[in-house]
Amino acid sequence: MCNKPTFFELADQVDKLIPVQAPTPKQIEEAVRLIADEALEQYFFNHLAISENPGWFEPLRQQDFFDAPPDPIKRGGAISYPMWPPLWYLIAIAPKCPEKVVKTAEELYTRHHFIMLDLVYMAQRMPPECAARTVPLIVRWADEGMNIAEGVVSLADYLAQAEQWEAALTLVDLLLSPKEPQVSEEAKQSPSFFHRAVSKAEKYFAQEFAERHLTPFLEHYPLEVLHIAQRNLERAIEIETRGDDASSSGWRPAIEPHEQNWEHGIKDILVDVAVQTLGHVTQNTSTQARMILETYLNHCYSIFRRLAIHTIRLNADFWPALVEYLFTEPQYLEDIDLYHEYWMLMHDLYDSLPTPAQREFLARILAKLPPKQVEPTLQYHMGRHWVIRRLWAIKDSRSFSEHQVLAELVSEYGEPDHPSFLSYSSELAGSVSPKLPEELGKLSPEEILAELKKRLPFESFDGPSQEGLANALKTAIANLPQHLTPIAPGLLEPDIPPIYTYHALWGFREAWRDKSFDWDPVLKLCDKVSRTKETTTEAGKPADLSSSYWMTTYASARSAVADLIEVGVVRDDHAIPPELLGYTRDILLVLVDDPNPSPEYEQARIAEHSFGVLDLALNVTRGKAIEALLQYALHVVRINSREQETGKTASLPESLMEAAVRDKLTQKLNKQTDPSLAVHSLFGKYFPNLCYLDKEWALAHLEDIFPRQPEMTAYWEAAWDGYMFRGDFFGYLYENLKPYYRYAIEQMALGSQGKAGSNLSCGRLARHLAAIYWRGIETLQDSHSLVPLFFNSAPDEVRAGFVIGLGVALREVKPVTDSEEWLRAKVLWEARSRTIEEATEWKEEQLASFAQELAAFVDWIPFIPENLGNFYSLIESSVIVSGKGRSGELIRFLSSVAADHASFVVSLLEKLVQKEQDRWFLIHEGNAVRAMLEAAMTSDDEQAKLCAVRVINLFGQLGNERYRDLLKLR
């Protein structure tokens, strides 16, 4: 029985047919028979396209090869796009028989995105009149929801250069068209849903066209381009606002290019096109431009009014009467939506007005100035700010005469924002300070305290407020700590709002590294703050759930005290002086009993998923205070150690923790006293530090820190997550913590019902056990070892973490053949391979639960210190089952040993290529694959050669012919 021809043997037959200019019926029949095979079909059309032989078009058309492009295929939630090889040929012959090809294209219907893109590219290979016939197809595809990409930009350029203007402008309209993205009805019902206009074209290409390809269209058809931009911008606004001007231009701070113009997609692109086109129309036909601008000045959407004002300002010499109209009509001065463009108009063109128009305009501004009030209201401040901003725009004009009014307003409010701080943010500037930081720095401590006692609103829409003054105070303290530190003890005087205390503490926190920083008055303030209490709460709520808790009480200040003291002890340079450390400790001992977090506050934050327990510990006052107290204790030990080394003190005591600190921590472990999970997590996070400070105390309270009783599992997880969060493995603590490692593993075995901790904790646990196994602390054979228990209990991804940990060690250490570390690693690999084989018999459907673990073993292969031949079975099972052959490092390694292991290496390569998924990774390692195949083809092993031939043909079937030449080596 004859052997079945290989792929490339059949390809040789195809090669004979491709050059034929007038195929005979027999040749056509042979071609149809050969390309019934999918791989040969791809080969045939690929090489036919390379030859650009039009002789096969008609025979293939009559065989219906061009009639039915494939549709996209949906599998689950993914969409795949099959290749359509006949299209390669159509593209290739488009220049030679364009009429036939374009007619074929007009008769096609496809929802295949990539076929559509290729047809757009094909159009550019035809004469322009044929290419123009494809434009209706492109528009139809776009209307059906397909993305329009780069090829459409190139086609628009091609048609414009050939003066196929109607078709070219149709593509311009398409490239600049908005659409409403498809979203579910459920999403539309969400309170946060926003109707957003997006580009029909991919945004990058729409922008690329607007920035780089618009010039020929502006030179020949500028009005048409402007109408396209206007119509599409109106449509985009209608999509987003449903015809309401409320937000039609708030997304665009400035019409001109500006760093504050953050990207808003198609609307921004259309504005830029309109600006560019208006400038072009103005320079060429100013009369027509004026008619358009007058229409825009009365447009219902403010973005067009702003476009008109911007254009008029830049081209004022063309239309002086129109400029005067903008100054005399009150609607433009008072329209807040036009603020930035109108401000620039005032600044640039006020001087160009006739004198009567200037006087009338200035009078209109001053008429808006509210008279002074005994009790200023928000509306009063807003009115005066309105005036100062407009006067500031014209203050440099030669004829400006209201310097006294402006000087008075500047004295009251300070200079307004620079015009580069744009429209809507400028008009709604927020709270301001009656004193600048520099001014506060020149006042005496008594004068500053008096300033803080003045009545101001807590917040202000656009005027002086406590918030504004507090920020100025913080900046002043940070810049001049030696001058402003003396105010610290007075910040709790009854008439001084708490907001100033909080910001002052943050100022001190920024200034503490100054060598002249005086901690004494600051700690006096901290002491007073730590003892403050809230006197009012909302009915039925704990204090920290009250809406006013962090704003109008000293709660934020107490939190800031913990932050400030921690930076004063966490490092030893510029730290709190030794003589003040006892005072510091006493402040912290008060703060660790702060009411925040209450149980209700903590539950609410965790339930909202805004914080995990460990994150919450960093953001609640008691948590911050506990961390600061532990940093304080470590700081004291460092000081005592230095003094002991220099002989200033006797030897250190056995316990390095002060009794007061130890007693307070003991108290915090009592869950009746402090039920906070966030606070408890810190005992796990700092457990190694606690052992350093007082190992006897820490070990005596192990069960309090890591409680395993069912009713305490939440505290167990909080502390265990805290300990594992650190990442480091503390070998000297392992024997003491082994029962808790065991408990975590046992909980892991319970799956979703267990309490093994977070995913991060489980991953860190795997790495810890890998380190334990690597060092020989635990083995596979010991009946009390945790390693077998771990592999029987942990899920696949966690087991993989263990194996990866050993792989890292192998990479770093590179142990020799008879080293204990390598022998332990080898025993594990062999044992796990046997276990997996017994559990699955290598059946693919059962191997999914071991895939990640097996993939992790693959990373070991380049670091095997002994003969690779001893590991063929292990390597094959790990590589093939896991699919980890896609690792470039592994392929390169196998190519380096292919000469000595040709049969095994090429056999493994064959199995990898045969896998349905991930085979294309081999393309990226083409040189390594060639080395493997060449080693097999030139070896003395006939089986290796046969296998290499199969692999080369298999690659050919996949469309990869790069190894075909190696067949000559046989």
PDB file of N, CA and C in Angstrom, residues 797-863:
ATOM      1  N   GLU A 797      -3.379  26.660  41.428  1.00  0.00           N
ATOM      2  CA  GLU A 797      -2.555  27.858  41.295  1.00  0.00           C
ATOM      3  C   GLU A 797      -1.663  28.070  42.513  1.00  0.00           C
ATOM      4  N   VAL A 798      -2.110  27.602  43.690  1.00  0.00           N
ATOM      5  CA  VAL A 798      -1.293  27.747  44.894  1.00  0.00           C
ATOM      6  C   VAL A 798      -0.164  26.706  44.883  1.00  0.00           C
ATOM      7  N   ARG A 799      -0.461  25.480  44.460  1.00  0.00           N
ATOM      8  CA  ARG A 799       0.603  24.479  44.314  1.00  0.00           C
ATOM      9  C   ARG A 799       1.657  24.961  43.324  1.00  0.00           C
ATOM     10  N   ALA A 800       1.186  25.586  42.261  1.00  0.00           N
ATOM     11  CA  ALA A 800       2.122  26.130  41.277  1.00  0.00           C
ATOM     12  C   ALA A 800       3.040  27.161  41.923  1.00  0.00           C
ATOM     13  N   GLY A 801       2.521  27.943  42.868  1.00  0.00           N
ATOM     14  CA  GLY A 801       3.353  28.924  43.565  1.00  0.00           C
ATOM     15  C   GLY A 801       4.503  28.270  44.308  1.00  0.00           C
ATOM     16  N   PHE A 802       4.249  27.124  44.920  1.00  0.00           N
ATOM     17  CA  PHE A 802       5.302  26.361  45.609  1.00  0.00           C
ATOM     18  C   PHE A 802       6.388  25.961  44.600  1.00  0.00           C
ATOM     19  N   VAL A 803       5.968  25.384  43.474  1.00  0.00           N
ATOM     20  CA  VAL A 803       6.921  24.909  42.472  1.00  0.00           C
ATOM     21  C   VAL A 803       7.700  26.085  41.880  1.00  0.00           C
ATOM     22  N   ILE A 804       7.020  27.190  41.658  1.00  0.00           N
ATOM     23  CA  ILE A 804       7.703  28.388  41.134  1.00  0.00           C
ATOM     24  C   ILE A 804       8.759  28.867  42.131  1.00  0.00           C
ATOM     25  N   GLY A 805       8.423  28.816  43.432  1.00  0.00           N
ATOM     26  CA  GLY A 805       9.391  29.210  44.445  1.00  0.00           C
ATOM     27  C   GLY A 805      10.669  28.387  44.372  1.00  0.00           C
ATOM     28  N   LEU A 806      10.532  27.066  44.198  1.00  0.00           N
ATOM     29  CA  LEU A 806      11.714  26.221  44.043  1.00  0.00           C
ATOM     30  C   LEU A 806      12.438  26.534  42.733  1.00  0.00           C
ATOM     31  N   GLY A 807      11.671  26.854  41.690  1.00  0.00           N
ATOM     32  CA  GLY A 807      12.301  27.202  40.412  1.00  0.00           C
ATOM     33  C   GLY A 807      13.157  28.448  40.523  1.00  0.00           C
ATOM     34  N   VAL A 808      12.695  29.423  41.281  1.00  0.00           N
ATOM     35  CA  VAL A 808      13.497  30.637  41.505  1.00  0.00           C
ATOM     36  C   VAL A 808      14.808  30.283  42.188  1.00  0.00           C
ATOM     37  N   ALA A 809      14.721  29.400  43.188  1.00  0.00           N
ATOM     38  CA  ALA A 809      15.941  28.966  43.891  1.00  0.00           C
ATOM     39  C   ALA A 809      16.885  28.231  42.945  1.00  0.00           C
ATOM     40  N   LEU A 810      16.348  27.371  42.086  1.00  0.00           N
ATOM     41  CA  LEU A 810      17.190  26.652  41.120  1.00  0.00           C
ATOM     42  C   LEU A 810      17.897  27.627  40.183  1.00  0.00           C
ATOM     43  N   ARG A 811      17.180  28.621  39.747  1.00  0.00           N
ATOM     44  CA  ARG A 811      17.754  29.604  38.829  1.00  0.00           C
ATOM     45  C   ARG A 811      18.889  30.376  39.510  1.00  0.00           C
ATOM     46  N   GLU A 812      18.682  30.742  40.775  1.00  0.00           N
ATOM     47  CA  GLU A 812      19.666  31.559  41.483  1.00  0.00           C
ATOM     48  C   GLU A 812      20.870  30.745  41.957  1.00  0.00           C
ATOM     49  N   VAL A 813      20.626  29.527  42.488  1.00  0.00           N
ATOM     50  CA  VAL A 813      21.683  28.737  43.106  1.00  0.00           C
ATOM     51  C   VAL A 813      22.410  27.852  42.092  1.00  0.00           C
ATOM     52  N   LYS A 814      21.656  27.345  41.091  1.00  0.00           N
ATOM     53  CA  LYS A 814      22.197  26.386  40.117  1.00  0.00           C
ATOM     54  C   LYS A 814      22.934  25.242  40.826  1.00  0.00           C
ATOM     55  N   PRO A 815      22.201  24.429  41.578  1.00  0.00           N
ATOM     56  CA  PRO A 815      22.853  23.368  42.367  1.00  0.00           C
ATOM     57  C   PRO A 815      23.460  22.292  41.482  1.00  0.00           C
ATOM     58  N   VAL A 816      24.458  21.601  42.017  1.00  0.00           N
ATOM     59  CA  VAL A 816      25.097  20.509  41.286  1.00  0.00           C
ATOM     60  C   VAL A 816      24.283  19.234  41.457  1.00  0.00           C
ATOM     61  N   THR A 817      24.679  18.184  40.715  1.00  0.00           N
ATOM     62  CA  THR A 817      23.893  16.955  40.636  1.00  0.00           C
ATOM     63  C   THR A 817      23.627  16.319  41.991  1.00  0.00           C
ATOM     64  N   ASP A 818      24.648  16.247  42.834  1.00  0.00           N
ATOM     65  CA  ASP A 818      24.478  15.524  44.096  1.00  0.00           C
ATOM     66  C   ASP A 818      24.204  16.430  45.283  1.00  0.00           C
ATOM     67  N   SER A 819      23.843  17.693  45.027  1.00  0.00           N
ATOM     68  CA  SER A 819      23.524  18.589  46.142  1.00  0.00           C
ATOM     69  C   SER A 819      22.195  18.191  46.777  1.00  0.00           C
ATOM     70  N   GLU A 820      22.076  18.408  48.058  1.00  0.00           N
ATOM     71  CA  GLU A 820      20.845  18.048  48.776  1.00  0.00           C
ATOM     72  C   GLU A 820      19.656  18.822  48.229  1.00  0.00           C
ATOM     73  N   GLU A 821      19.882  20.089  47.857  1.00  0.00           N
ATOM     74  CA  GLU A 821      18.767  20.905  47.345  1.00  0.00           C
ATOM     75  C   GLU A 821      18.222  20.308  46.048  1.00  0.00           C
ATOM     76  N   TRP A 822      19.134  19.935  45.117  1.00  0.00           N
ATOM     77  CA  TRP A 822      18.652  19.370  43.857  1.00  0.00           C
ATOM     78  C   TRP A 822      17.968  18.025  44.080  1.00  0.00           C
ATOM     79  N   LEU A 823      18.519  17.201  44.947  1.00  0.00           N
ATOM     80  CA  LEU A 823      17.915  15.901  45.200  1.00  0.00           C
ATOM     81  C   LEU A 823      16.501  16.061  45.752  1.00  0.00           C
ATOM     82  N   ARG A 824      16.312  17.034  46.639  1.00  0.00           N
ATOM     83  CA  ARG A 824      14.957  17.267  47.168  1.00  0.00           C
ATOM     84  C   ARG A 824      14.019  17.735  46.059  1.00  0.00           C
ATOM     85  N   ALA A 825      14.516  18.647  45.199  1.00  0.00           N
ATOM     86  CA  ALA A 825      13.682  19.134  44.099  1.00  0.00           C
ATOM     87  C   ALA A 825      13.318  17.990  43.156  1.00  0.00           C
ATOM     88  N   LYS A 826      14.278  17.145  42.838  1.00  0.00           N
ATOM     89  CA  LYS A 826      14.050  16.026  41.931  1.00  0.00           C
ATOM     90  C   LYS A 826      13.022  15.057  42.518  1.00  0.00           C
ATOM     91  N   VAL A 827      13.157  14.754  43.806  1.00  0.00           N
ATOM     92  CA  VAL A 827      12.205  13.850  44.473  1.00  0.00           C
ATOM     93  C   VAL A 827      10.791  14.414  44.377  1.00  0.00           C
ATOM     94  N   LEU A 828      10.662  15.718  44.575  1.00  0.00           N
ATOM     95  CA  LEU A 828       9.333  16.333  44.505  1.00  0.00           C
ATOM     96  C   LEU A 828       8.750  16.198  43.108  1.00  0.00           C
ATOM     97  N   TRP A 829       9.540  16.509  42.081  1.00  0.00           N
ATOM     98  CA  TRP A 829       9.049  16.445  40.698  1.00  0.00           C
ATOM     99  C   TRP A 829       8.588  15.022  40.368  1.00  0.00           C
ATOM    100  N   GLU A 830       9.397  14.054  40.712  1.00  0.00           N
ATOM    101  CA  GLU A 830       9.039  12.657  40.423  1.00  0.00           C
ATOM    102  C   GLU A 830       7.778  12.245  41.183  1.00  0.00           C
ATOM    103  N   ALA A 831       7.708  12.641  42.458  1.00  0.00           N
ATOM    104  CA  ALA A 831       6.549  12.253  43.273  1.00  0.00           C
ATOM    105  C   ALA A 831       5.273  12.904  42.762  1.00  0.00           C
ATOM    106  N   ARG A 832       5.356  14.189  42.400  1.00  0.00           N
ATOM    107  CA  ARG A 832       4.154  14.875  41.907  1.00  0.00           C
ATOM    108  C   ARG A 832       3.734  14.304  40.557  1.00  0.00           C
ATOM    109  N   SER A 833       4.683  13.951  39.712  1.00  0.00           N
ATOM    110  CA  SER A 833       4.349  13.373  38.413  1.00  0.00           C
ATOM    111  C   SER A 833       3.617  12.048  38.591  1.00  0.00           C
ATOM    112  N   ARG A 834       4.105  11.199  39.516  1.00  0.00           N
ATOM    113  CA  ARG A 834       3.426   9.913  39.770  1.00  0.00           C
ATOM    114  C   ARG A 834       2.029  10.152  40.312  1.00  0.00           C
ATOM    115  N   THR A 835       1.910  11.089  41.251  1.00  0.00           N
ATOM    116  CA  THR A 835       0.603  11.364  41.854  1.00  0.00           C
ATOM    117  C   THR A 835      -0.398  11.838  40.813  1.00  0.00           C
ATOM    118  N   ILE A 836       0.056  12.738  39.944  1.00  0.00           N
ATOM    119  CA  ILE A 836      -0.845  13.273  38.917  1.00  0.00           C
ATOM    120  C   ILE A 836      -1.228  12.184  37.921  1.00  0.00           C
ATOM    121  N   GLU A 837      -0.261  11.334  37.556  1.00  0.00           N
ATOM    122  CA  GLU A 837      -0.564  10.249  36.621  1.00  0.00           C
ATOM    123  C   GLU A 837      -1.580   9.284  37.215  1.00  0.00           C
ATOM    124  N   GLU A 838      -1.414   8.931  38.486  1.00  0.00           N
ATOM    125  CA  GLU A 838      -2.351   8.018  39.143  1.00  0.00           C
ATOM    126  C   GLU A 838      -3.736   8.638  39.257  1.00  0.00           C
ATOM    127  N   ALA A 839      -3.778   9.943  39.452  1.00  0.00           N
ATOM    128  CA  ALA A 839      -5.074  10.609  39.628  1.00  0.00           C
ATOM    129  C   ALA A 839      -5.801  10.823  38.308  1.00  0.00           C
ATOM    130  N   THR A 840      -5.051  10.923  37.207  1.00  0.00           N
ATOM    131  CA  THR A 840      -5.681  11.309  35.948  1.00  0.00           C
ATOM    132  C   THR A 840      -5.442  10.343  34.808  1.00  0.00           C
ATOM    133  N   GLU A 841      -4.439   9.462  34.943  1.00  0.00           N
ATOM    134  CA  GLU A 841      -4.003   8.591  33.844  1.00  0.00           C
ATOM    135  C   GLU A 841      -3.724   9.417  32.584  1.00  0.00           C
ATOM    136  N   TRP A 842      -3.287  10.656  32.822  1.00  0.00           N
ATOM    137  CA  TRP A 842      -2.956  11.617  31.759  1.00  0.00           C
ATOM    138  C   TRP A 842      -4.128  11.894  30.817  1.00  0.00           C
ATOM    139  N   LYS A 843      -5.366  11.755  31.327  1.00  0.00           N
ATOM    140  CA  LYS A 843      -6.538  12.078  30.505  1.00  0.00           C
ATOM    141  C   LYS A 843      -6.762  13.595  30.567  1.00  0.00           C
ATOM    142  N   GLU A 844      -6.866  14.170  29.364  1.00  0.00           N
ATOM    143  CA  GLU A 844      -6.844  15.625  29.263  1.00  0.00           C
ATOM    144  C   GLU A 844      -7.955  16.291  30.074  1.00  0.00           C
ATOM    145  N   GLU A 845      -9.137  15.687  30.062  1.00  0.00           N
ATOM    146  CA  GLU A 845     -10.254  16.332  30.761  1.00  0.00           C
ATOM    147  C   GLU A 845     -10.045  16.354  32.271  1.00  0.00           C
ATOM    148  N   GLN A 846      -9.199  15.439  32.793  1.00  0.00           N
ATOM    149  CA  GLN A 846      -8.951  15.406  34.233  1.00  0.00           C
ATOM    150  C   GLN A 846      -7.713  16.195  34.630  1.00  0.00           C
ATOM    151  N   LEU A 847      -6.925  16.609  33.630  1.00  0.00           N
ATOM    152  CA  LEU A 847      -5.655  17.262  33.929  1.00  0.00           C
ATOM    153  C   LEU A 847      -5.771  18.763  34.179  1.00  0.00           C
ATOM    154  N   ALA A 848      -6.951  19.314  33.928  1.00  0.00           N
ATOM    155  CA  ALA A 848      -7.096  20.762  34.074  1.00  0.00           C
ATOM    156  C   ALA A 848      -6.746  21.239  35.476  1.00  0.00           C
ATOM    157  N   SER A 849      -7.035  20.403  36.480  1.00  0.00           N
ATOM    158  CA  SER A 849      -6.777  20.817  37.855  1.00  0.00           C
ATOM    159  C   SER A 849      -5.303  20.686  38.245  1.00  0.00           C
ATOM    160  N   PHE A 850      -4.445  20.288  37.291  1.00  0.00           N
ATOM    161  CA  PHE A 850      -3.008  20.188  37.567  1.00  0.00           C
ATOM    162  C   PHE A 850      -2.176  21.008  36.568  1.00  0.00           C
ATOM    163  N   ALA A 851      -2.842  21.709  35.661  1.00  0.00           N
ATOM    164  CA  ALA A 851      -2.129  22.357  34.553  1.00  0.00           C
ATOM    165  C   ALA A 851      -1.137  23.405  35.037  1.00  0.00           C
ATOM    166  N   GLN A 852      -1.522  24.237  35.985  1.00  0.00           N
ATOM    167  CA  GLN A 852      -0.623  25.302  36.429  1.00  0.00           C
ATOM    168  C   GLN A 852       0.571  24.730  37.195  1.00  0.00           C
ATOM    169  N   GLU A 853       0.329  23.704  37.997  1.00  0.00           N
ATOM    170  CA  GLU A 853       1.434  23.077  38.719  1.00  0.00           C
ATOM    171  C   GLU A 853       2.433  22.472  37.735  1.00  0.00           C
ATOM    172  N   LEU A 854       1.940  21.746  36.739  1.00  0.00           N
ATOM    173  CA  LEU A 854       2.834  21.135  35.754  1.00  0.00           C
ATOM    174  C   LEU A 854       3.589  22.208  34.960  1.00  0.00           C
ATOM    175  N   ALA A 855       2.898  23.275  34.639  1.00  0.00           N
ATOM    176  CA  ALA A 855       3.554  24.362  33.905  1.00  0.00           C
ATOM    177  C   ALA A 855       4.700  24.952  34.716  1.00  0.00           C
ATOM    178  N   ALA A 856       4.550  25.010  36.021  1.00  0.00           N
ATOM    179  CA  ALA A 856       5.617  25.554  36.865  1.00  0.00           C
ATOM    180  C   ALA A 856       6.859  24.672  36.833  1.00  0.00           C
ATOM    181  N   PHE A 857       6.689  23.354  36.735  1.00  0.00           N
ATOM    182  CA  PHE A 857       7.848  22.460  36.642  1.00  0.00           C
ATOM    183  C   PHE A 857       8.632  22.694  35.347  1.00  0.00           C
ATOM    184  N   VAL A 858       7.952  23.156  34.299  1.00  0.00           N
ATOM    185  CA  VAL A 858       8.624  23.389  33.018  1.00  0.00           C
ATOM    186  C   VAL A 858       9.768  24.389  33.184  1.00  0.00           C
ATOM    187  N   ASP A 859       9.573  25.378  34.064  1.00  0.00           N
ATOM    188  CA  ASP A 859      10.606  26.395  34.252  1.00  0.00           C
ATOM    189  C   ASP A 859      11.885  25.822  34.857  1.00  0.00           C
ATOM    190  N   TRP A 860      11.815  24.627  35.404  1.00  0.00           N
ATOM    191  CA  TRP A 860      13.012  23.990  35.970  1.00  0.00           C
ATOM    192  C   TRP A 860      13.941  23.433  34.894  1.00  0.00           C
ATOM    193  N   ILE A 861      13.401  23.118  33.721  1.00  0.00           N
ATOM    194  CA  ILE A 861      14.122  22.287  32.747  1.00  0.00           C
ATOM    195  C   ILE A 861      15.501  22.841  32.388  1.00  0.00           C
ATOM    196  N   PRO A 862      15.646  24.149  32.111  1.00  0.00           N
ATOM    197  CA  PRO A 862      16.986  24.634  31.752  1.00  0.00           C
ATOM    198  C   PRO A 862      18.010  24.526  32.880  1.00  0.00           C
ATOM    199  N   PHE A 863      17.570  24.220  34.092  1.00  0.00           N
ATOM    200  CA  PHE A 863      18.488  24.214  35.224  1.00  0.00           C
ATOM    201  C   PHE A 863      18.713  22.813  35.796  1.00  0.00           C
TER     202      PHE A 863
END
